[in-house]
Amino acid sequence: MPMNNLYLQKTWLIIKREYLSRVLKKSFLLVTLLTPIGIGLIIFVAGFFAAKGSESSKKVAVRDESGILKPADLTSREFAFSLLAMPLDSLKKDYTQQGYDMMIHIPPYTDSTQTTHQINYYSKEKLSLLQIEKIEKTMEKIFATYKLEHSSLDKEAIKKLEINIKLENAMLNEKDGDVVGDKSSKFSSAIATGLSYGMGFMMYLVIFIFGSMVMRSVMEEKINRIVEVMISSVKPFQLMLGKIVGVGLVGLTQLAIWVVLMPVIIFVASLAFGQPAGLTGGSAEVAKTAETLQKMQQENPEVIQVFLRELSAMNWSLILPVFVVFFSGWLFHLFLPVCRSGFCRR
Amino acid sequence: MDILTIENVRKAYHSHVALDSVSFSVKKGTIFGLLGPNGAGKTTLIRIITNITKADQGAVYLDNELLSIHHPRDIGYMPEERGLYKKMKVADQLMYLAQLKGLSHDEAKASIKMWFDRLQMAGWWNKKIEELSKGMQQKVQFVATVAHKPKLLILDEPFTGLDPVNADLLKDEIYQLHKEGVSIVFSTHRMEQVEEICDDIVLINKGNILLNDSVSSVRTQFKENIFTLTTDVPAQNWDLIPGFESVEEQGFSRTFKVGEGHHSNQLLGYLLDKGIKIQSFHEVLPGLNEIFIKLVKTESNHAHE
């Protein structure tokens, strides 16, 4: 097969058509623009509900018969505790009328060697596991402090036993100390986390969406029945090559637009609503990333500049080649169904 | 001079032999009919000529050159299963296909514009294929086939799905191209079109050539000495003389077969003697349709025996 000028020219024509006919479609524009906006919207809505949820904390009446609890200890974002001294029976009956969502009863705690202590709650709604755990933690802390105070151990000695370990990236500090300071090293690991999630998301999209896109584009000629006209003009190999490269370029174009649009929209959405918890969907790491970002933002008003500086400090010389390798692997993967359908031509 | 020469072409799919050592040639500037019943191997042969599949054996020469990948430029092919990209605009589509055949951008544009004028397609330039009626799409398909000015035009069942007006239009264009010197190969199983249009034919059945000749000589070759005679008296008023066999009687005319060793002049002399005036007398040549059916039937009878 001579690779002459005309051969390449025809292949180029096919690539051009495959690319333009897809990119200029209305559906392409819609999907490309709406997907990031949709994700932004999810963050927006999730952030909205998260913000709303934390506003309306539960009012909890606490009847403490142990005498250990002090009002100062009972602070929580989710719960508004009130210590009440009313008789238990009447409180059980009318805690709702007094405007409380639930009531907690703490029975007397006499034996300080006891390591478990059961307390009860009264509520119309069942508490979620998370809420139960939170109340348990609060109570455990108070009881632990109480037990320490009443033990024979020296308070100062106990304080001395506490330690808080901080892990920082020393490499970054050494490399360019002026850009990457003490704060930004944490910042850069936050960016790296975000980047890895972004890349994973992209791979997922690429494999599912564009794989089927190439499949459909190969079917197109057969459905339109133009395949005979086409392969009486060009070699089937040229047609397939044109299709794979054309559709691959469409995929890259879409990704490029997303890569630019997505962070902008996510950033705007997370600025509007302090906690982009909706994006994480239970992923604690991303939540932490967002928290770190948020903290950074409060501590440093030039956060966007630092963000961009940190982003450019990422190891792009490794990230980009790896991405290209992944992408070409994906192209190879696409060859398989394409070749199969090519061979099946009657 | 031959535009197309097929030499001992054989093609088999698994155990099924689609073409079995087929040879024939098409003279330059003629309209050639490639005939045969469904499944005879016509489409397979066309696909070999158009470089879509390769023959297992044998060779195809286009204008005395062995067929190669450069030849799509010289061949225009309209497949039986027509198809275009439905979402594409007419002009983009035609430009695309013409350039894939090897025309430059400007050559393609000039040629397509010329055809738009010739077929009264002005105003279709920016329409999408799916917005056109079926007849209009056929016109676009035809332009796609001829826009690159091929030396050889291959039309596979070109008239199927066309209304009489569009069929006539296409026929006129085919004659026009014929006049301009383009060689045309027609594939069809509809004989009346072949009789009307083609100069030469080849008849294929089950991968073998049954017949390869000019239309007129085929018809003479298969004549059965049948004549029709019209006189001024009803046909039942006179009898045939021995050696003549009646085929059909209708009003004032009678169709009859002349037996071996006899001549129609004998009957004419007999009628003149009786004072019967002869108004018309002509030989009935068999239609290609009858020849076709007869040949294909005998062939399959042989196969059964």
mmCIF file of N, CA, C and O in Angstrom, chain A residues 187 190-191 263 267 293 302-313:
data_model
loop_
_atom_site.group_PDB
_atom_site.id
_atom_site.type_symbol
_atom_site.label_atom_id
_atom_site.label_comp_id
_atom_site.label_asym_id
_atom_site.label_seq_id
_atom_site.Cartn_x
_atom_site.Cartn_y
_atom_site.Cartn_z
ATOM 1 N N PHE A 187 -1.651 22.834 50.822
ATOM 2 C CA PHE A 187 -2.478 23.288 49.716
ATOM 3 C C PHE A 187 -2.198 22.446 48.473
ATOM 4 O O PHE A 187 -3.106 22.024 47.773
ATOM 5 N N ALA A 190 -3.652 19.140 48.579
ATOM 6 C CA ALA A 190 -5.092 19.242 48.324
ATOM 7 C C ALA A 190 -5.361 19.279 46.827
ATOM 8 O O ALA A 190 -6.245 18.598 46.316
ATOM 9 N N ILE A 191 -4.544 20.041 46.111
ATOM 10 C CA ILE A 191 -4.713 20.127 44.655
ATOM 11 C C ILE A 191 -4.447 18.773 44.012
ATOM 12 O O ILE A 191 -5.175 18.328 43.120
ATOM 13 N N PRO A 263 -13.211 23.136 36.609
ATOM 14 C CA PRO A 263 -12.668 23.757 37.814
ATOM 15 C C PRO A 263 -13.264 25.132 38.055
ATOM 16 O O PRO A 263 -13.525 25.502 39.200
ATOM 17 N N PHE A 267 -15.169 25.791 41.358
ATOM 18 C CA PHE A 267 -14.587 26.809 42.230
ATOM 19 C C PHE A 267 -15.637 27.859 42.585
ATOM 20 O O PHE A 267 -15.810 28.223 43.742
ATOM 21 N N LEU A 293 -8.873 23.891 51.405
ATOM 22 C CA LEU A 293 -8.954 25.015 50.480
ATOM 23 C C LEU A 293 -9.675 26.187 51.134
ATOM 24 O O LEU A 293 -9.264 27.338 51.015
ATOM 25 N N GLU A 302 -5.117 36.000 49.019
ATOM 26 C CA GLU A 302 -4.579 35.835 47.664
ATOM 27 C C GLU A 302 -4.662 34.377 47.232
ATOM 28 O O GLU A 302 -3.832 33.878 46.486
ATOM 29 N N VAL A 303 -5.684 33.699 47.700
ATOM 30 C CA VAL A 303 -5.742 32.253 47.527
ATOM 31 C C VAL A 303 -5.719 31.823 46.059
ATOM 32 O O VAL A 303 -5.113 30.819 45.704
ATOM 33 N N ILE A 304 -6.354 32.609 45.202
ATOM 34 C CA ILE A 304 -6.427 32.203 43.796
ATOM 35 C C ILE A 304 -5.038 32.217 43.163
ATOM 36 O O ILE A 304 -4.655 31.306 42.429
ATOM 37 N N GLN A 305 -4.279 33.234 43.534
ATOM 38 C CA GLN A 305 -2.915 33.309 43.002
ATOM 39 C C GLN A 305 -2.090 32.123 43.465
ATOM 40 O O GLN A 305 -1.386 31.484 42.691
ATOM 41 N N VAL A 306 -2.226 31.816 44.755
ATOM 42 C CA VAL A 306 -1.487 30.676 45.298
ATOM 43 C C VAL A 306 -1.943 29.393 44.605
ATOM 44 O O VAL A 306 -1.140 28.542 44.231
ATOM 45 N N PHE A 307 -3.263 29.304 44.417
ATOM 46 C CA PHE A 307 -3.841 28.128 43.760
ATOM 47 C C PHE A 307 -3.211 27.927 42.380
ATOM 48 O O PHE A 307 -2.762 26.848 42.033
ATOM 49 N N LEU A 308 -3.155 29.004 41.620
ATOM 50 C CA LEU A 308 -2.605 28.898 40.266
ATOM 51 C C LEU A 308 -1.123 28.568 40.313
ATOM 52 O O LEU A 308 -0.628 27.755 39.538
ATOM 53 N N ARG A 309 -0.419 29.171 41.251
ATOM 54 C CA ARG A 309 1.006 28.909 41.378
ATOM 55 C C ARG A 309 1.235 27.425 41.713
ATOM 56 O O ARG A 309 2.085 26.765 41.146
ATOM 57 N N GLU A 310 0.405 26.953 42.627
ATOM 58 C CA GLU A 310 0.539 25.560 43.044
ATOM 59 C C GLU A 310 0.182 24.609 41.899
ATOM 60 O O GLU A 310 0.806 23.582 41.714
ATOM 61 N N LEU A 311 -0.834 25.020 41.158
ATOM 62 C CA LEU A 311 -1.286 24.178 40.043
ATOM 63 C C LEU A 311 -0.167 24.049 39.015
ATOM 64 O O LEU A 311 0.086 22.967 38.480
ATOM 65 N N SER A 312 0.511 25.160 38.759
ATOM 66 C CA SER A 312 1.601 25.094 37.774
ATOM 67 C C SER A 312 2.815 24.380 38.353
ATOM 68 O O SER A 312 3.656 23.888 37.613
ATOM 69 N N ALA A 313 2.879 24.296 39.672
ATOM 70 C CA ALA A 313 4.010 23.604 40.296
ATOM 71 C C ALA A 313 3.811 22.085 40.292
ATOM 72 O O ALA A 313 4.717 21.338 40.621
#
